PDB file of C-alpha atoms in Angstrom:
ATOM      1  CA  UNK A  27      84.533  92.000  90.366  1.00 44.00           C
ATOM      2  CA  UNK A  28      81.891  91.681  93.165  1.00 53.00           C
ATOM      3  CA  UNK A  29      81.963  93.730  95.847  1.00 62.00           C
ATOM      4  CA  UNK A  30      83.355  92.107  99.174  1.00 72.00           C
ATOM      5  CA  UNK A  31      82.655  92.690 102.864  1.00 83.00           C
ATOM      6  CA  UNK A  32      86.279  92.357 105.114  1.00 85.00           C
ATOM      7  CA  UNK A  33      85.919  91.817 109.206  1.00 91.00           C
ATOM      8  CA  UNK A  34      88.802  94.058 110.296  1.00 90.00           C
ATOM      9  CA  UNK A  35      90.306  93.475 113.340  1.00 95.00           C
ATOM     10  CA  UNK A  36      92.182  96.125 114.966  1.00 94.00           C
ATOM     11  CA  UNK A  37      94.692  94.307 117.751  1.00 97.00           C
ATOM     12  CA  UNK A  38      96.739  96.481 120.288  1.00 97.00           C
ATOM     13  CA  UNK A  39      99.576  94.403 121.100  1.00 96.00           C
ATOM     14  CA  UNK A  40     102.203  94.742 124.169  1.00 95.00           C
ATOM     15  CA  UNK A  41     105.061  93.914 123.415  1.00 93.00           C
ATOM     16  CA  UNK A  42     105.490  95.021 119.414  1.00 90.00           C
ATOM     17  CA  UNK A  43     107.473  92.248 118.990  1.00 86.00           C
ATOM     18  CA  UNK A  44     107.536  89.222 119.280  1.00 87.00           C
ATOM     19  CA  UNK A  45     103.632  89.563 119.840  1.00 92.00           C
ATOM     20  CA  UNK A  46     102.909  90.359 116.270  1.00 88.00           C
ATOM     21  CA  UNK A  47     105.104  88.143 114.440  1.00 83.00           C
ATOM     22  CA  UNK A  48     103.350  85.632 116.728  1.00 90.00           C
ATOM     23  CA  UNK A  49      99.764  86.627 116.068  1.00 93.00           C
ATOM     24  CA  UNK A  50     100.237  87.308 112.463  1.00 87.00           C
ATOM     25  CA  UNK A  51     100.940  83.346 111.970  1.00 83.00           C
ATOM     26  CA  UNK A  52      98.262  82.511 113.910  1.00 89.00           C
ATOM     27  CA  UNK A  53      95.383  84.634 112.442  1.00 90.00           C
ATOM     28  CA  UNK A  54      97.281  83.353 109.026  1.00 81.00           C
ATOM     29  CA  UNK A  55      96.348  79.484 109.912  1.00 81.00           C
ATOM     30  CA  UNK A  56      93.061  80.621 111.053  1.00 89.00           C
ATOM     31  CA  UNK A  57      92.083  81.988 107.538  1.00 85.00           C
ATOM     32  CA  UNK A  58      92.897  85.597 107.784  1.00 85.00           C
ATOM     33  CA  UNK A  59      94.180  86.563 104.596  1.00 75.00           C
ATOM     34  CA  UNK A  60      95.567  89.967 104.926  1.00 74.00           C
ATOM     35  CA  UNK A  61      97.593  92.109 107.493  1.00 77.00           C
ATOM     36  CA  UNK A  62      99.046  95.564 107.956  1.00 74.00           C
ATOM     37  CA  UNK A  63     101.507  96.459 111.198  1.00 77.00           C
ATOM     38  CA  UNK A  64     101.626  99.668 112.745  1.00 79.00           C
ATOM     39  CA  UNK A  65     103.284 101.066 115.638  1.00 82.00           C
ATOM     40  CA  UNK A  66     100.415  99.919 117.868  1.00 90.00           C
ATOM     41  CA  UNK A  67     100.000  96.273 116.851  1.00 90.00           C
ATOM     42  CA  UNK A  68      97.992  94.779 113.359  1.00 88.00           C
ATOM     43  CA  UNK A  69      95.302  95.663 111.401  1.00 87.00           C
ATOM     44  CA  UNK A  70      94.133  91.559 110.437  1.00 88.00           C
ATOM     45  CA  UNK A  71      91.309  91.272 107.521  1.00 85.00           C
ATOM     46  CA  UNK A  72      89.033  88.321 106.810  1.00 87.00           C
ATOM     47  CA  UNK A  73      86.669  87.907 104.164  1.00 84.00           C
ATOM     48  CA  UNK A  74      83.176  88.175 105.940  1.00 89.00           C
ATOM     49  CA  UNK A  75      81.811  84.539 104.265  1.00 89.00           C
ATOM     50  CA  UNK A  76      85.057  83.003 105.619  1.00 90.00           C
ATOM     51  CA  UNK A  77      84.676  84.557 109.295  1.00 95.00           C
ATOM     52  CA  UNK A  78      82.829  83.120 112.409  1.00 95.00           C
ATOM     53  CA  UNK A  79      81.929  84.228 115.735  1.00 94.00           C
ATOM     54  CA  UNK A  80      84.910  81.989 117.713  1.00 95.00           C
ATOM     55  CA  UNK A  81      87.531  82.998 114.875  1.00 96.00           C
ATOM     56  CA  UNK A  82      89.776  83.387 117.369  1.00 97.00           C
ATOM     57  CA  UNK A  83      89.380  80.371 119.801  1.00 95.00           C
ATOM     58  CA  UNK A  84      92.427  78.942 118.196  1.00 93.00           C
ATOM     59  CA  UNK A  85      94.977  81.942 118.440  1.00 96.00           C
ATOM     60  CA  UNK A  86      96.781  80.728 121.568  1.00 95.00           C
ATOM     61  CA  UNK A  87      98.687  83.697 122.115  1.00 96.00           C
ATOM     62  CA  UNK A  88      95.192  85.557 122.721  1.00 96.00           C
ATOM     63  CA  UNK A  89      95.475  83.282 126.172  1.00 95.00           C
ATOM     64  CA  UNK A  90      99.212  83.635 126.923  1.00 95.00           C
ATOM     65  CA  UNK A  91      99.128  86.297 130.313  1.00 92.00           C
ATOM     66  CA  UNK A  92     102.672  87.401 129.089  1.00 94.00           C
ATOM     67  CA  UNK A  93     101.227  89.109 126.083  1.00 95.00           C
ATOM     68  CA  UNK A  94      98.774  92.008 126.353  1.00 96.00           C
ATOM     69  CA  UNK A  95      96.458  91.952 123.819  1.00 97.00           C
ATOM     70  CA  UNK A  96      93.326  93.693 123.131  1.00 97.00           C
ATOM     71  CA  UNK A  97      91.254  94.243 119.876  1.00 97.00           C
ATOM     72  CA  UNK A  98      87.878  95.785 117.964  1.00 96.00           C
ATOM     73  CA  UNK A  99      86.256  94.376 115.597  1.00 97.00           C
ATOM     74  CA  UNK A 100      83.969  95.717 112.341  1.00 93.00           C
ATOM     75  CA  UNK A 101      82.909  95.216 108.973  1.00 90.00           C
ATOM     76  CA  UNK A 102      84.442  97.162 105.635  1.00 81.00           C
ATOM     77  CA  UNK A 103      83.567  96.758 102.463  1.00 71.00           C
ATOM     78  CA  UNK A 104      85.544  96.683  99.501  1.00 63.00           C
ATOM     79  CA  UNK A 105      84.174  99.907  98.287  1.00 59.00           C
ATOM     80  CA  UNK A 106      84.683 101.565 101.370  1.00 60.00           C
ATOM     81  CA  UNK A 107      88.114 100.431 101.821  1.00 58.00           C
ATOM     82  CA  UNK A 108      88.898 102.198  98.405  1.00 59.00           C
ATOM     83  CA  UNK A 109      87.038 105.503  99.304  1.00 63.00           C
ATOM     84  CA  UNK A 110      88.972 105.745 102.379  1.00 60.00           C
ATOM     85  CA  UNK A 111      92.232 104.652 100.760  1.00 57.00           C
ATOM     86  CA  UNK A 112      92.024 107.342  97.940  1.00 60.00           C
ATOM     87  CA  UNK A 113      90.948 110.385 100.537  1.00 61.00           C
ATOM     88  CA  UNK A 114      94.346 109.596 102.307  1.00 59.00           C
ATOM     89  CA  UNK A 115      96.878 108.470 100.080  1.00 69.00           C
ATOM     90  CA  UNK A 116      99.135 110.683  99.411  1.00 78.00           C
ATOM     91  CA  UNK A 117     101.675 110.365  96.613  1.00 86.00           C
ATOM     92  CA  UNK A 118     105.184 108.993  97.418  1.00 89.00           C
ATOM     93  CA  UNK A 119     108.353 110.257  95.855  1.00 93.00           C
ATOM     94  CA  UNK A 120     111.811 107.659  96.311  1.00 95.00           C
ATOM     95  CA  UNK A 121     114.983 109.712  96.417  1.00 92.00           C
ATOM     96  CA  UNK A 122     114.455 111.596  93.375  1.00 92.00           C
ATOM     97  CA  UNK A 123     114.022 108.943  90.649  1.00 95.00           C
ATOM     98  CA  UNK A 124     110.888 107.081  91.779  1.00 97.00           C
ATOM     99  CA  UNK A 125     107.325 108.253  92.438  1.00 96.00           C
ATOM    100  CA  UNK A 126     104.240 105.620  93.131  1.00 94.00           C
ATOM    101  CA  UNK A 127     100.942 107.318  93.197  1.00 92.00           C
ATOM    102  CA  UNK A 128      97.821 106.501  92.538  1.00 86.00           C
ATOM    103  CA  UNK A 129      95.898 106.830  89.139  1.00 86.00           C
ATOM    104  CA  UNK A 130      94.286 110.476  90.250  1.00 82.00           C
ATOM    105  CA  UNK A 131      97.457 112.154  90.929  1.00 87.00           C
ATOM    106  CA  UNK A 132      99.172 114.226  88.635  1.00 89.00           C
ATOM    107  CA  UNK A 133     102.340 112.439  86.428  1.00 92.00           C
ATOM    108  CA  UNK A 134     105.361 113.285  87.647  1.00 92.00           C
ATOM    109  CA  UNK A 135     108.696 114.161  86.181  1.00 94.00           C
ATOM    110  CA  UNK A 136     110.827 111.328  87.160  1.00 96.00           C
ATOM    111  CA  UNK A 137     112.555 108.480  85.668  1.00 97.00           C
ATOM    112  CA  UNK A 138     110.614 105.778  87.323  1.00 98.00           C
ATOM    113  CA  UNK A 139     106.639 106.447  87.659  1.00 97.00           C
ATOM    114  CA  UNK A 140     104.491 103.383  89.234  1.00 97.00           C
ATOM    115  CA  UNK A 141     101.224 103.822  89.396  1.00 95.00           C
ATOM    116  CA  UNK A 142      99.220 101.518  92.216  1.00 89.00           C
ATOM    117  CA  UNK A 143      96.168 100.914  93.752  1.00 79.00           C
ATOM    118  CA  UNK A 144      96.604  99.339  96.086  1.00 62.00           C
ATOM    119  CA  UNK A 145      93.045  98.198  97.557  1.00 64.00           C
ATOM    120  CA  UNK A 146      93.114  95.160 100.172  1.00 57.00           C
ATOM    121  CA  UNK A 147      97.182  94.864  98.916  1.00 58.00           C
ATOM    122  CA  UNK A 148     100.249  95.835 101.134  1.00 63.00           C
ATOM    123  CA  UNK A 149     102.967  97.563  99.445  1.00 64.00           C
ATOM    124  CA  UNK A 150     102.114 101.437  98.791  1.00 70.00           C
ATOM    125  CA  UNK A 151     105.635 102.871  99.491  1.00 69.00           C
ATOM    126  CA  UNK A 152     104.289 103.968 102.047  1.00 73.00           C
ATOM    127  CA  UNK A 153     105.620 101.955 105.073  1.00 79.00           C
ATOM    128  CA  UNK A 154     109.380 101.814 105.423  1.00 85.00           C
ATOM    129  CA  UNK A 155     109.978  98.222 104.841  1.00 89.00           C
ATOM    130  CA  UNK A 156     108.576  99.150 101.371  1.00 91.00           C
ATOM    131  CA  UNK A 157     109.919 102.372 100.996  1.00 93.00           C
ATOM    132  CA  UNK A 158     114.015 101.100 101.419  1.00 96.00           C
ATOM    133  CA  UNK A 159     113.381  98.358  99.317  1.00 97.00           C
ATOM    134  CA  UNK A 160     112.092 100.552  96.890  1.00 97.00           C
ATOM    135  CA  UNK A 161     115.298 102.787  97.396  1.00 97.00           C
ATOM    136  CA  UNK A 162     117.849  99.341  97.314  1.00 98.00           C
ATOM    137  CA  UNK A 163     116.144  98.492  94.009  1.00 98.00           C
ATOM    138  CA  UNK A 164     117.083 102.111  92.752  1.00 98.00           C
ATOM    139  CA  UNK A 165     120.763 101.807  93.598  1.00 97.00           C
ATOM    140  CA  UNK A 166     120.932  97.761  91.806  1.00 97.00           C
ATOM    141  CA  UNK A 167     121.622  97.352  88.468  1.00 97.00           C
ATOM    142  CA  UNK A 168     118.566  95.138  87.350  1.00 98.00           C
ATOM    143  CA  UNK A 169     119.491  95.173  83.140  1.00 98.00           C
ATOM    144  CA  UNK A 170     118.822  91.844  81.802  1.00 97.00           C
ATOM    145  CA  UNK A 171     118.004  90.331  85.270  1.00 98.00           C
ATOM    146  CA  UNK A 172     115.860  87.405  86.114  1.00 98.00           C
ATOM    147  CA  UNK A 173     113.904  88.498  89.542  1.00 98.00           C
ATOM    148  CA  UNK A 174     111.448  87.068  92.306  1.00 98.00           C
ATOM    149  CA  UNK A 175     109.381  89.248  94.155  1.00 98.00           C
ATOM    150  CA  UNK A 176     107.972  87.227  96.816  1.00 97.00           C
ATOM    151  CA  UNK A 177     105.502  88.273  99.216  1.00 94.00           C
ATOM    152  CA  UNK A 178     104.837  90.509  96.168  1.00 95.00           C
ATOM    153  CA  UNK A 179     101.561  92.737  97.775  1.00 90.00           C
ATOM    154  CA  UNK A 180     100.762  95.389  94.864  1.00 90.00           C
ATOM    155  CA  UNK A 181     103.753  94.146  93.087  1.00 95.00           C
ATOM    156  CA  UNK A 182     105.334  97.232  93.492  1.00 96.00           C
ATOM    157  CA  UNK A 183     108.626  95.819  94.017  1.00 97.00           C
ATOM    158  CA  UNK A 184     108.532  93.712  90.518  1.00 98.00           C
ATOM    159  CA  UNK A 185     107.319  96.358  88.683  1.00 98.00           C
ATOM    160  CA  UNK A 186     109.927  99.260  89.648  1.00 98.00           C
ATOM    161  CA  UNK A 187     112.929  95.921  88.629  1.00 98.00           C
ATOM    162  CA  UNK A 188     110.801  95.886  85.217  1.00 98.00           C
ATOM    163  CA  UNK A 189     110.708  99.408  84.928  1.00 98.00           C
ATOM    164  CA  UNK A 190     115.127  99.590  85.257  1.00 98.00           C
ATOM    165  CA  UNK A 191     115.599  96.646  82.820  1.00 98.00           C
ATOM    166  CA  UNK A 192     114.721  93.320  84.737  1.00 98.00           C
ATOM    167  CA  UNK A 193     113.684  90.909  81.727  1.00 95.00           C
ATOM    168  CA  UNK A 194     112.245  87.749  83.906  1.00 95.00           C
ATOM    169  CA  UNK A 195     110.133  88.341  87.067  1.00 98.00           C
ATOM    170  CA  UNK A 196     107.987  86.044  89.034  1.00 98.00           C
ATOM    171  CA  UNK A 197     105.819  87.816  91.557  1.00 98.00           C
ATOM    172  CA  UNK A 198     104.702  85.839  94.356  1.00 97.00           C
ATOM    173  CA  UNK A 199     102.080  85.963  97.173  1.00 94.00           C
ATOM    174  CA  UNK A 200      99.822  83.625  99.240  1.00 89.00           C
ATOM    175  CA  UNK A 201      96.880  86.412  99.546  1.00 84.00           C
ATOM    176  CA  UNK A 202      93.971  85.769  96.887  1.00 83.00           C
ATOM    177  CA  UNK A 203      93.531  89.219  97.008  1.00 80.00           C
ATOM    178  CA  UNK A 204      97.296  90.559  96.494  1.00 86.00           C
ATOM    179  CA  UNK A 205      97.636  87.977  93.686  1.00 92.00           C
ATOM    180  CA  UNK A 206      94.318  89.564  91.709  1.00 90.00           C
ATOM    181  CA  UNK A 207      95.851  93.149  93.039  1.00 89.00           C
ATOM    182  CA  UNK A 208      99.340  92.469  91.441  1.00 94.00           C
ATOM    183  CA  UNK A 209      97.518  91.213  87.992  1.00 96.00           C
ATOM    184  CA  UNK A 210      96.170  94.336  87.652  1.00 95.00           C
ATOM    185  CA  UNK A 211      99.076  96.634  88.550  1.00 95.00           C
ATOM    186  CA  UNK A 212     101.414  94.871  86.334  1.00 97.00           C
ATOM    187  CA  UNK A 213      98.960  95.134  83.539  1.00 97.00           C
ATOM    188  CA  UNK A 214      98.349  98.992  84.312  1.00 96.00           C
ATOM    189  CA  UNK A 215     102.545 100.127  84.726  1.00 97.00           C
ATOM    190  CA  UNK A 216     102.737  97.717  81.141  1.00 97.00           C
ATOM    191  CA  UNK A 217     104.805  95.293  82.844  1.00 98.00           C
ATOM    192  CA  UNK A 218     104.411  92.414  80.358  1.00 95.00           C
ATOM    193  CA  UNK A 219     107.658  90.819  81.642  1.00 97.00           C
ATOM    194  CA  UNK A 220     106.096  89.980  85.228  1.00 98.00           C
ATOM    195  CA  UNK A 221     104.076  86.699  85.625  1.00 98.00           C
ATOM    196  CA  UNK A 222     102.176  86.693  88.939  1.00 98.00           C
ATOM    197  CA  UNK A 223     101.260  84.101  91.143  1.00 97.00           C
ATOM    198  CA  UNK A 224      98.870  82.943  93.929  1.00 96.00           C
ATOM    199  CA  UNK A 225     100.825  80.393  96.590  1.00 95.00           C
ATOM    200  CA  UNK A 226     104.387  80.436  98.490  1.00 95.00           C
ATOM    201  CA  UNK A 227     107.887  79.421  98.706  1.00 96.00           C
ATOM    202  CA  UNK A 228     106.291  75.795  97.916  1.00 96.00           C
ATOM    203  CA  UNK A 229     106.152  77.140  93.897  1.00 97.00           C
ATOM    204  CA  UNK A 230     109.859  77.354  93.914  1.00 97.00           C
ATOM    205  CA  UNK A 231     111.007  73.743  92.144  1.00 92.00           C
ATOM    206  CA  UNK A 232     113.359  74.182  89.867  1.00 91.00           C
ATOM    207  CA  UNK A 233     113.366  78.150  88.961  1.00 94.00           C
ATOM    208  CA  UNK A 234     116.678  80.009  89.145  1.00 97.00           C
ATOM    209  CA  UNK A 235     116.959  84.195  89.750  1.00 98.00           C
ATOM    210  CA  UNK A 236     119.550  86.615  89.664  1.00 98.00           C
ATOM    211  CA  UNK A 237     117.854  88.683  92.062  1.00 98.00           C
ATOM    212  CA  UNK A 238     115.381  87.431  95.152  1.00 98.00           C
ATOM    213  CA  UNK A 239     113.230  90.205  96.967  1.00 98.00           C
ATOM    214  CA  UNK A 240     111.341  89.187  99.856  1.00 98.00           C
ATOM    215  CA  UNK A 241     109.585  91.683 102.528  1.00 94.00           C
ATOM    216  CA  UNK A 242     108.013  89.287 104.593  1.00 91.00           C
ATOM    217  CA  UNK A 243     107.635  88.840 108.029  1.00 85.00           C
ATOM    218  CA  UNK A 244     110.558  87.534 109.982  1.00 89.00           C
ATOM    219  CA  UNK A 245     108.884  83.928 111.076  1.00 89.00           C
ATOM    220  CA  UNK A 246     108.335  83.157 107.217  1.00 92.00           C
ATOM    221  CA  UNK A 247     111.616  84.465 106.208  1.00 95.00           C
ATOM    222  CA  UNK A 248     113.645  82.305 108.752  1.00 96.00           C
ATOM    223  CA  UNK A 249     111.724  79.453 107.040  1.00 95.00           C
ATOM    224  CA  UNK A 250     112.291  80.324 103.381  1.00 97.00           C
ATOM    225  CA  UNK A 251     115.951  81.648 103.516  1.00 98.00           C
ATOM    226  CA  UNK A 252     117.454  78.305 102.217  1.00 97.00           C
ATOM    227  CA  UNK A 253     114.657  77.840  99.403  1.00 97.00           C
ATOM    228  CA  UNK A 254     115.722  81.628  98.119  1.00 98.00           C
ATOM    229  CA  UNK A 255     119.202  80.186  98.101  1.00 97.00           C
ATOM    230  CA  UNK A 256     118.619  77.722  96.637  1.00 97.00           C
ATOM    231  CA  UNK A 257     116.737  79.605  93.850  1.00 98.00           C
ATOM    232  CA  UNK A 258     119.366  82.036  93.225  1.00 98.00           C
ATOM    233  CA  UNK A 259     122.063  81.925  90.739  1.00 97.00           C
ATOM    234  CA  UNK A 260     125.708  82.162  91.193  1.00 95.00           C
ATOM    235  CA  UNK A 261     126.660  85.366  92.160  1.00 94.00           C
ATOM    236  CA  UNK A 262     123.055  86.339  93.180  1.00 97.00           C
ATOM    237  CA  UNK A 263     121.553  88.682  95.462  1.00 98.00           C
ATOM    238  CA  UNK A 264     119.484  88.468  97.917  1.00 98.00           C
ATOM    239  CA  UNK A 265     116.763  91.637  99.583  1.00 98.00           C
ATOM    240  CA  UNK A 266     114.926  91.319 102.730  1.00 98.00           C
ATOM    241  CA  UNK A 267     112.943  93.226 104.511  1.00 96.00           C
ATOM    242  CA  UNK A 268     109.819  93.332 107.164  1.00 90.00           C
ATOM    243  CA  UNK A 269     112.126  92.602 110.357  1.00 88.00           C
ATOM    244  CA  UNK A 270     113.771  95.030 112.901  1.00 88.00           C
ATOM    245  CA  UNK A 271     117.372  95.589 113.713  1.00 93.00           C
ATOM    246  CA  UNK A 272     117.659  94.102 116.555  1.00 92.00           C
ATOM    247  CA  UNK A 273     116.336  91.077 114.489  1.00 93.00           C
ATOM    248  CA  UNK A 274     119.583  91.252 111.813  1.00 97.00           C
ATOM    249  CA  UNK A 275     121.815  89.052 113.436  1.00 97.00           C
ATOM    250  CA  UNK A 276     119.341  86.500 113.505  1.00 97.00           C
ATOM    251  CA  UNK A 277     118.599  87.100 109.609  1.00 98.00           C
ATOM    252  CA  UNK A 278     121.744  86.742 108.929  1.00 98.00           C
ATOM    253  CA  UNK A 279     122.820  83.884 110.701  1.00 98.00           C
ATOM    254  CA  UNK A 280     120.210  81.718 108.362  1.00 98.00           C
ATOM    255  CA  UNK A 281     121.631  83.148 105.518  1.00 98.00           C
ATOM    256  CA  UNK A 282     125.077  81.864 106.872  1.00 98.00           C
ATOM    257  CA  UNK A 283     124.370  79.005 106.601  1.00 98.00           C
ATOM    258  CA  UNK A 284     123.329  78.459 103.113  1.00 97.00           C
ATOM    259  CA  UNK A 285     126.461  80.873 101.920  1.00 97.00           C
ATOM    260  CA  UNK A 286     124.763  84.169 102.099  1.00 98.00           C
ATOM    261  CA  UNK A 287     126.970  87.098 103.613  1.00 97.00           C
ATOM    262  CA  UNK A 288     125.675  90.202 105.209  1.00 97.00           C
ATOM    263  CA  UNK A 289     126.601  93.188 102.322  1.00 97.00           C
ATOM    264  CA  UNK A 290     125.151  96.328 103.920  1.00 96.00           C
ATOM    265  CA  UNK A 291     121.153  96.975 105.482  1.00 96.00           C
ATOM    266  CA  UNK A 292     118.751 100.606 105.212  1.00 97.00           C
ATOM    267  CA  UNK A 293     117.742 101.424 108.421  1.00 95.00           C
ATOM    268  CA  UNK A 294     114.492 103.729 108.970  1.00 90.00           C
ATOM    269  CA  UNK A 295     112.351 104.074 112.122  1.00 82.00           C
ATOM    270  CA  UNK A 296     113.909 100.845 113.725  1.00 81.00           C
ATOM    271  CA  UNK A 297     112.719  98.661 110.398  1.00 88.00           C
ATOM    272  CA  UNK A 298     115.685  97.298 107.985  1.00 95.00           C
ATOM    273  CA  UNK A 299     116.115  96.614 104.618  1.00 97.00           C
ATOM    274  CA  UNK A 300     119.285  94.480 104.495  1.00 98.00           C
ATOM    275  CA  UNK A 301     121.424  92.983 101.082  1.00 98.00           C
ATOM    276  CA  UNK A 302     123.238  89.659 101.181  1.00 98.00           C
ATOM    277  CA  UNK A 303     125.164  88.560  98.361  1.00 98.00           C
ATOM    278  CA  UNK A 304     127.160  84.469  97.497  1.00 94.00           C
TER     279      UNK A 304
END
């Protein structure tokens, strides 16, 4: 694969919220194709051939005086995003049954052993969103079950439901580069059960799931609730994640209203990780 040079920019954003939420679907219409929140604001990536000087003459919010929003801006390459990424990362262990490292560390002795990189991807384990979906997906009983990851990043989330049993999985994501990511993760964990593709909630027609996992941010989720509920079976489940507490009630009310009730939520550094069930 040729190697390809990102323009990173590095927003501070006052408020968190709503201000990222807000900017992330902006930057998304503008072509930015990747993004990673932090406690100051977003890290927002654009493929260098795709990027222009006035970008961001079309993010609105950028002009709003109620937000307070600065940013930097540089170039990373592909290569350099991996060097980086691989003097950091550090090994992350799930309760006691799950461990997703990287291809350099050492195996581990535990039941469940995923092994990602990650590159231009989101979904390391790492942040929480990712790490208590990881942990509901431990405590569900996936044997025989049909799954959709969507907003699948690394496909870390598909391939831990293969790994306990889940026979059908669609992996989902909109990113070019987390679609190519989650090909080769799924091939590397021998995940031959997982089918990944490139696109959105748009792809589900007709499909049916036992189980729907989606840690996505709260905007897109609001939107897609009633196409998950569609796609899910009788008796189905439903994950979410990539929202904050105080943002439940809103969550849930949308999944009122197709039929979806509230079942119980992980809570870790103000992020949630909440399970509705039919």
């Amino acid at each position: 694969m040729p190697n390809i040079t990102y323009i990173e920019y590095n927003f501070k954003v006052n408020p968190l919220q709503p201000t990222s939420d807000i900017l992330i679907a902006e930057l998304g219409e503008a072509g930015f194709e990747s993004f990673v929140e932090n406690e100051d604001g977003v890290l927002a990536y654009i493929q260098k051939n795709d990027w222009s000087e006035n970008i961001l003459e079309s993010i609105d919010i950028l002009e709003n005086e109620i937000f307070k929003i600065s940013f930097q801006i540089k170039e990373i390459e592909q290569e350099n995003w991996n060097a980086t990424w691989e003097s950091s990362f550090n090994a992350i262990q799930v309760d006691d049954a799950c461990v997703v490292r990287a291809p350099f560390h050492e195996k581990p002795n535990v039941e469940f052993d995923i092994v990602i990189e990650p590159k231009m991807s989101f979904g390391t384990g790492h942040h929480e969103t990712t790490h208590m979906m990881l942990q509901h997906i431990l405590d569900h009983d996936f044997k025989g079950k049909s799954v959709l990851d969507m907003g699948s990043g690394t496909g870390v989330l598909g391939i831990l439901t293969a790994l306990k049993g889940a026979e059908n999985i669609d992996a989902i994501d909109i990113d070019h580069w987390c679609y190519l990511n989650a090909r080769e993760n799924v091939i590397r964990n021998n995940c031959e059960q997982i089918n990944v593709f490139e696109g959105d909630s748009s792809l589900l027609v007709d499909q049916k799931y036992d189980v729907v996992i989606a840690n996505i941010n709260r905007n897109i989720l609001l939107s897609d609730i009633p196409k998950y509920a569609k796609s899910l079976n009788a008796n189905g489940i439903l994950f979410l994640s990539g929202f904050y507490e105080e943002d439940i009630p809103m969550i849930s009310s949308k999944c009122n209203e197709v039929a979806l009730k509230f079942e119980k939520n992980l809570q870790k550094n103000n992020w949630v990780a909440v399970k509705y069930v039919f």
